[in-house]
Coordinates of C-alpha atoms in Angstrom, one line a residue:
S16 CA 143.4 40.3 60.9
L17 CA 147.0 41.0 59.7
I18 CA 146.5 44.8 60.2
A19 CA 145.3 44.4 63.8
K20 CA 148.2 42.0 64.6
L21 CA 150.7 44.5 63.2
E22 CA 149.2 47.4 65.1
K23 CA 149.3 45.4 68.4
L24 CA 152.9 44.2 67.8
L25 CA 154.3 47.6 66.8
S26 CA 152.5 49.4 69.7
S27 CA 153.4 46.8 72.3
G28 CA 156.4 48.7 73.7
L29 CA 158.8 46.0 72.4
M30 CA 161.7 47.1 70.2
V31 CA 160.1 45.8 67.0
E32 CA 160.4 47.2 63.5
L33 CA 158.5 46.3 60.3
V34 CA 160.6 46.0 57.2
M35 CA 158.8 45.8 53.8
V36 CA 160.6 44.9 50.6
G37 CA 159.3 45.7 47.1
Y38 CA 156.0 47.2 48.4
D39 CA 153.6 48.3 45.7
P40 CA 151.0 50.8 47.1
D41 CA 148.9 50.5 44.0
N42 CA 148.6 46.8 44.0
N43 CA 148.7 45.3 47.4
E44 CA 145.7 43.6 48.9
D45 CA 147.4 42.6 52.2
I46 CA 148.4 46.2 53.3
T47 CA 147.0 49.1 51.4
P48 CA 148.4 52.6 51.9
K49 CA 145.4 53.5 54.0
D50 CA 146.1 50.4 56.2
L51 CA 149.7 51.6 56.5
Y52 CA 148.5 54.9 57.7
S53 CA 146.2 53.3 60.3
I54 CA 149.1 51.3 61.6
V55 CA 151.6 54.2 62.0
K56 CA 149.3 57.0 63.2
N57 CA 149.4 55.9 66.8
L58 CA 153.0 54.9 67.1
N59 CA 155.5 56.9 69.2
D60 CA 158.3 56.6 66.7
N61 CA 159.3 55.5 63.2
R62 CA 159.3 51.7 63.1
I63 CA 158.5 51.0 59.5
K64 CA 161.2 50.8 56.8
I65 CA 160.3 50.2 53.1
Y66 CA 163.1 49.0 50.7
G67 CA 163.2 48.8 46.9
L68 CA 160.6 51.4 46.3
S69 CA 160.7 53.0 42.9
E70 CA 160.5 56.8 42.4
D71 CA 156.9 56.5 41.1
R72 CA 155.8 54.4 44.1
E73 CA 157.6 56.7 46.5
N74 CA 155.6 59.6 45.1
H75 CA 152.3 57.9 45.8
R76 CA 150.2 60.5 47.7
I77 CA 149.9 58.6 51.0
I78 CA 153.4 57.2 50.9
R79 CA 154.9 60.7 50.3
H80 CA 152.7 62.1 53.2
L81 CA 153.9 59.4 55.6
E82 CA 157.5 59.9 54.7
D83 CA 157.4 63.7 54.9
K84 CA 155.8 63.4 58.4
G85 CA 158.5 60.9 59.5
Y86 CA 156.1 58.0 60.0
I87 CA 158.1 55.7 57.7
T88 CA 161.5 55.6 56.1
V89 CA 161.8 54.8 52.4
F90 CA 164.9 53.4 50.5
S91 CA 165.2 53.0 46.8
Q92 CA 167.9 50.4 47.3
D93 CA 167.1 46.7 47.3
L94 CA 167.4 45.3 50.8
G95 CA 169.2 42.2 49.7
K96 CA 171.9 44.1 48.0
E97 CA 172.3 46.5 50.9
M98 CA 172.6 43.6 53.4
E99 CA 175.1 42.0 51.1
K100 CA 177.1 45.2 50.8
H101 CA 177.3 45.7 54.6
A102 CA 177.4 42.1 55.6
A103 CA 179.7 41.4 58.5
P104 CA 182.7 39.3 57.7
M105 CA 182.9 36.0 59.5
Y106 CA 186.0 34.8 61.3
E107 CA 186.5 31.3 62.6
Y108 CA 188.3 30.4 65.8
D109 CA 188.3 26.8 66.8
D110 CA 185.2 26.1 64.7
V111 CA 183.3 29.0 66.3
V112 CA 182.0 31.5 63.8
I113 CA 182.1 35.1 65.1
P114 CA 180.3 37.9 63.2
T115 CA 181.9 41.4 63.4
E116 CA 180.4 44.8 62.6
P117 CA 181.5 45.9 59.1
E118 CA 184.0 48.7 59.3
E119 CA 182.4 50.3 56.2
Y120 CA 179.1 50.8 58.1
K121 CA 181.0 53.2 60.5
H122 CA 182.1 55.3 57.6
S123 CA 179.2 55.3 55.1
V124 CA 177.3 58.5 54.3
Y125 CA 174.3 59.2 52.1
I126 CA 175.0 61.0 48.8
N127 CA 172.2 61.5 46.3
G128 CA 170.1 58.8 47.9
A129 CA 172.7 56.0 48.1
P130 CA 175.2 55.0 50.8
K131 CA 178.8 55.8 49.9
I132 CA 181.9 54.6 51.8
I133 CA 184.3 57.3 52.9
D134 CA 188.0 56.4 53.5
P135 CA 188.1 55.1 57.2
A136 CA 191.5 56.7 57.9
T137 CA 190.1 60.1 56.7
C138 CA 187.1 59.7 59.0
R139 CA 189.1 58.5 62.0
D140 CA 191.4 61.5 61.6
F141 CA 188.5 63.9 61.5
D142 CA 186.9 62.3 64.6
K143 CA 189.4 64.4 66.7
Y144 CA 187.7 67.6 65.6
G145 CA 184.1 66.8 64.8
R146 CA 181.6 64.2 63.6
V147 CA 180.9 62.7 60.2
L148 CA 177.2 61.8 60.3
S149 CA 177.6 58.2 59.1
L150 CA 175.0 55.4 59.1
H151 CA 176.7 54.1 62.3
E152 CA 176.7 57.5 64.0
M153 CA 173.0 58.2 63.3
H154 CA 171.6 54.7 64.0
T155 CA 169.3 54.8 67.0
A156 CA 167.3 52.0 68.3
P157 CA 163.6 52.4 69.2
I158 CA 163.0 53.7 72.7
S159 CA 160.5 51.6 74.7
R160 CA 157.6 53.5 76.4
M161 CA 159.0 52.5 79.8
M162 CA 162.3 54.3 79.0
Q163 CA 160.9 57.4 77.5
V164 CA 161.0 59.5 80.7
D165 CA 164.7 58.6 81.3
Y166 CA 165.6 59.4 77.7
F167 CA 163.7 62.7 77.8
Y168 CA 165.6 64.0 80.8
K169 CA 168.8 62.7 79.3
F170 CA 168.0 64.7 76.2
L171 CA 167.3 67.9 78.1
K172 CA 170.5 67.5 80.2
Y173 CA 173.0 66.7 77.5
S174 CA 171.7 68.4 74.3
P175 CA 173.3 71.8 75.0
N176 CA 176.7 70.1 75.0
A177 CA 176.5 67.3 72.4
P178 CA 173.8 66.2 69.9
Q179 CA 171.4 63.5 71.2
W180 CA 170.4 62.1 67.9
Y181 CA 167.7 59.7 69.3
G182 CA 165.6 62.7 70.3
Y183 CA 165.1 64.3 66.9
S184 CA 162.9 61.7 65.3
P185 CA 159.6 63.5 64.4
R186 CA 157.7 60.7 66.2
K187 CA 159.8 60.8 69.4
G188 CA 159.4 64.5 69.8
F189 CA 161.9 65.2 72.6
S190 CA 162.6 68.7 71.4
V191 CA 160.3 71.7 71.1
H192 CA 160.1 72.7 67.5
R193 CA 160.9 76.4 67.3
E194 CA 159.2 78.4 64.6
F195 CA 162.6 79.8 63.3
E196 CA 163.7 76.2 62.5
D197 CA 161.4 76.1 59.5
E198 CA 163.1 79.3 58.1
L199 CA 166.5 77.8 58.8
Y200 CA 165.7 74.5 57.1
R201 CA 164.3 76.2 54.0
A202 CA 167.4 78.5 53.8
V203 CA 169.8 75.5 54.1
V204 CA 167.9 73.4 51.5
E205 CA 167.8 76.3 49.1
G206 CA 171.5 77.0 49.7
L207 CA 172.4 73.3 49.0
E208 CA 170.2 73.0 45.9
S209 CA 171.4 76.3 44.4
N210 CA 175.1 75.7 45.1
S211 CA 175.2 79.0 47.1
E212 CA 178.5 80.0 48.5
I213 CA 177.1 82.3 51.2
P214 CA 177.3 80.9 54.7
I215 CA 174.2 80.7 56.8
I216 CA 174.2 82.0 60.4
L217 CA 171.7 81.2 63.1
S218 CA 171.9 84.3 65.3
G219 CA 170.7 84.5 68.9
Q220 CA 171.7 85.0 72.5
T221 CA 172.6 82.2 74.9
S222 CA 169.7 79.8 75.7
S223 CA 167.8 80.7 72.5
G224 CA 167.9 77.1 71.4
K225 CA 170.6 77.4 68.7
S226 CA 172.4 74.1 69.5
V227 CA 169.2 72.0 69.5
A228 CA 168.1 73.7 66.3
L229 CA 171.4 73.0 64.5
S230 CA 171.3 69.4 65.7
S231 CA 167.8 69.0 64.5
L232 CA 168.8 70.5 61.2
A233 CA 171.7 68.1 60.8
Y234 CA 169.4 65.2 61.6
K235 CA 166.8 66.2 59.0
I236 CA 169.4 66.8 56.2
F237 CA 171.1 63.4 57.0
N238 CA 167.7 61.6 56.8
A239 CA 166.9 63.2 53.5
H240 CA 169.7 61.0 52.2
R241 CA 170.9 63.6 49.6
Y242 CA 173.8 65.5 51.2
P243 CA 176.6 64.3 53.5
V244 CA 176.7 66.2 56.8
V245 CA 179.6 67.1 59.0
Y246 CA 178.9 68.4 62.6
V247 CA 181.4 70.3 64.8
N248 CA 180.5 71.7 68.2
N249 CA 184.0 72.4 69.6
P250 CA 184.6 76.1 69.2
D251 CA 188.3 75.7 70.0
V252 CA 189.0 73.8 66.7
V253 CA 190.9 76.0 64.3
F254 CA 190.0 75.2 60.6
S255 CA 192.6 77.4 59.0
I256 CA 193.8 75.5 55.9
N257 CA 197.3 74.8 57.2
T258 CA 196.4 73.6 60.7
P259 CA 196.0 69.9 61.5
A260 CA 192.2 70.3 61.8
G261 CA 192.1 72.3 58.5
I262 CA 194.0 69.6 56.7
S263 CA 191.7 67.0 58.1
L264 CA 188.6 68.8 56.9
D265 CA 190.2 69.5 53.6
N266 CA 190.8 65.7 53.1
L267 CA 187.3 64.9 54.2
L268 CA 185.6 67.4 51.9
K269 CA 187.8 66.1 49.0
E270 CA 186.5 62.5 49.7
M271 CA 182.9 63.8 49.7
R272 CA 183.4 65.7 46.5
D273 CA 185.0 62.8 44.7
C274 CA 182.0 60.7 45.6
G275 CA 179.7 63.3 44.0
G276 CA 178.6 64.9 47.2
R277 CA 177.9 68.5 48.2
T278 CA 178.6 68.7 51.9
L279 CA 176.8 70.5 54.6
V280 CA 179.2 71.6 57.4
V281 CA 177.5 72.6 60.7
L282 CA 179.6 74.6 63.1
D283 CA 177.8 75.0 66.5
W284 CA 180.2 77.5 67.8
S285 CA 178.0 80.4 68.9
V286 CA 180.7 82.9 67.6
F287 CA 180.7 85.9 69.9
N288 CA 182.1 88.7 67.8
L289 CA 181.5 87.7 64.2
Q290 CA 181.4 91.4 63.1
R291 CA 185.1 91.7 64.0
S292 CA 186.4 88.3 63.1
D293 CA 184.3 87.4 60.0
L294 CA 185.4 83.9 61.0
I295 CA 182.8 81.8 59.3
R296 CA 183.0 83.6 55.9
R297 CA 186.8 83.3 56.0
I298 CA 186.6 79.6 56.6
S299 CA 183.9 79.1 53.9
D300 CA 185.8 81.1 51.3
A301 CA 189.1 79.2 52.0
Y302 CA 187.5 75.8 51.3
I303 CA 185.4 76.9 48.4
N304 CA 188.6 78.4 46.8
R305 CA 190.1 75.0 47.1
G306 CA 187.4 73.6 44.9
H307 CA 185.2 72.0 47.5
N308 CA 181.5 71.7 47.1
V309 CA 180.4 72.8 50.5
L310 CA 177.9 74.9 52.4
F311 CA 178.7 76.2 55.9
V312 CA 176.0 76.8 58.6
A313 CA 177.1 78.2 62.0
S314 CA 175.7 79.8 65.1
A315 CA 176.7 83.3 66.4
M316 CA 175.5 85.8 69.0
H317 CA 175.9 89.2 67.4
T318 CA 175.4 89.6 63.6
E319 CA 174.3 93.2 63.1
G320 CA 175.5 94.7 59.8
L321 CA 176.6 91.4 58.3
E322 CA 173.6 90.8 56.0
K323 CA 175.8 91.3 52.9
R324 CA 178.3 88.6 54.0
Y325 CA 175.9 86.0 55.4
R326 CA 172.4 84.8 55.2
I327 CA 171.2 85.4 58.7
I328 CA 168.3 83.6 60.5
Q329 CA 167.3 85.1 63.8
A330 CA 166.6 82.8 66.8
P331 CA 164.6 84.8 69.4
I332 CA 164.9 83.7 72.9
A333 CA 161.3 84.4 73.7
L334 CA 158.8 81.6 73.0
S335 CA 155.7 82.3 71.0
E336 CA 152.3 81.3 72.5
N337 CA 152.2 78.3 70.2
E338 CA 155.7 77.3 71.3
K339 CA 154.7 77.6 74.9
K340 CA 151.7 75.3 74.3
A341 CA 153.9 72.8 72.5
F342 CA 156.4 72.9 75.4
K343 CA 153.7 72.3 77.9
E344 CA 152.3 69.3 76.0
L345 CA 155.8 67.9 75.6
V346 CA 156.6 68.0 79.3
V347 CA 153.2 66.5 80.2
D348 CA 153.6 63.7 77.7
K349 CA 157.3 62.8 77.9
A350 CA 158.1 63.7 81.6
K351 CA 154.8 62.2 82.8
L352 CA 154.1 65.2 85.0
P353 CA 150.6 66.3 86.1
R354 CA 149.3 69.0 83.7
N355 CA 148.3 71.3 86.5
K356 CA 151.8 71.2 88.1
V357 CA 153.4 72.0 84.7
E358 CA 151.0 74.9 84.2
Q359 CA 151.7 76.3 87.6
W360 CA 155.5 76.0 87.0
M361 CA 155.3 77.7 83.7
K362 CA 153.1 80.6 85.1
A363 CA 155.6 81.1 88.0
N364 CA 158.5 81.3 85.5
E365 CA 156.8 83.1 82.6
N366 CA 158.9 86.2 83.0
D367 CA 162.0 84.1 82.4
N368 CA 160.3 82.6 79.3

């Protein structure tokens, strides 16, 4: 049957994606929503994209569930129009036609559900200080099962220093979901939707998972396709208004605002003495006073007594029992290590948490 063939193809380990255009969950005899669920439930990552889905169809009970769980990605845009918009220009040399990647793809962000092109010069200038989470930046190819172990160890090795976007897909599961991440995500979504001007701080000591949590947050907000996201993890960058970095961020936020966007700026700086410097609030106030529609989220180590200046989310270093179980299952599954060896190692290091 068609369903069996799709299940076999998508779970084969090949880098295959299923793209559906104009899907109607209420009137589709070939693939019903229940069929769709049976196809995706055993996949390791998100390999199904649906284009041209109306709001009513997107709110279908099963479609909404699959999208919320990260099993599928839904776009309201028509695929043909999107491909035409981002089509690579063709150049001819001696009768040979050479396609090139469209420059716009590198500088497109999502604003209110649609891709918007940000001025390339503005983006390139900001690249010296941080990352604009563009369609190009966030595009990750499916990871074959044979390569999962290598990518898992790469994720563990490099995540503390730079975001490894391929590892944050809900289906890939390379990171242990910490319980405080739910509170952080709710606080950020609430702050974005309510136009709050109060910065949000993820507070915790070294090795409490702040960097991974902020990267995961940025990934989720980007993939919701509502708000543009800017990510900075270099603590030496100075965003005072009159500095080169400050001018660059000012220009970028103006571009986002003019496109109708409210921007999330994530500063993974782990500020040591926020009580004395009040650094994040000063940066936030400076850009808001310039008329920018922006919410700042940052990490810090000590935040006692700052509850009136910031919304603070605590990141405890100790893992809960549920988090320990999730970590064990993650290592067994992704690192392909014997369960008994993982359990022995965790027991020997339980005092280090």
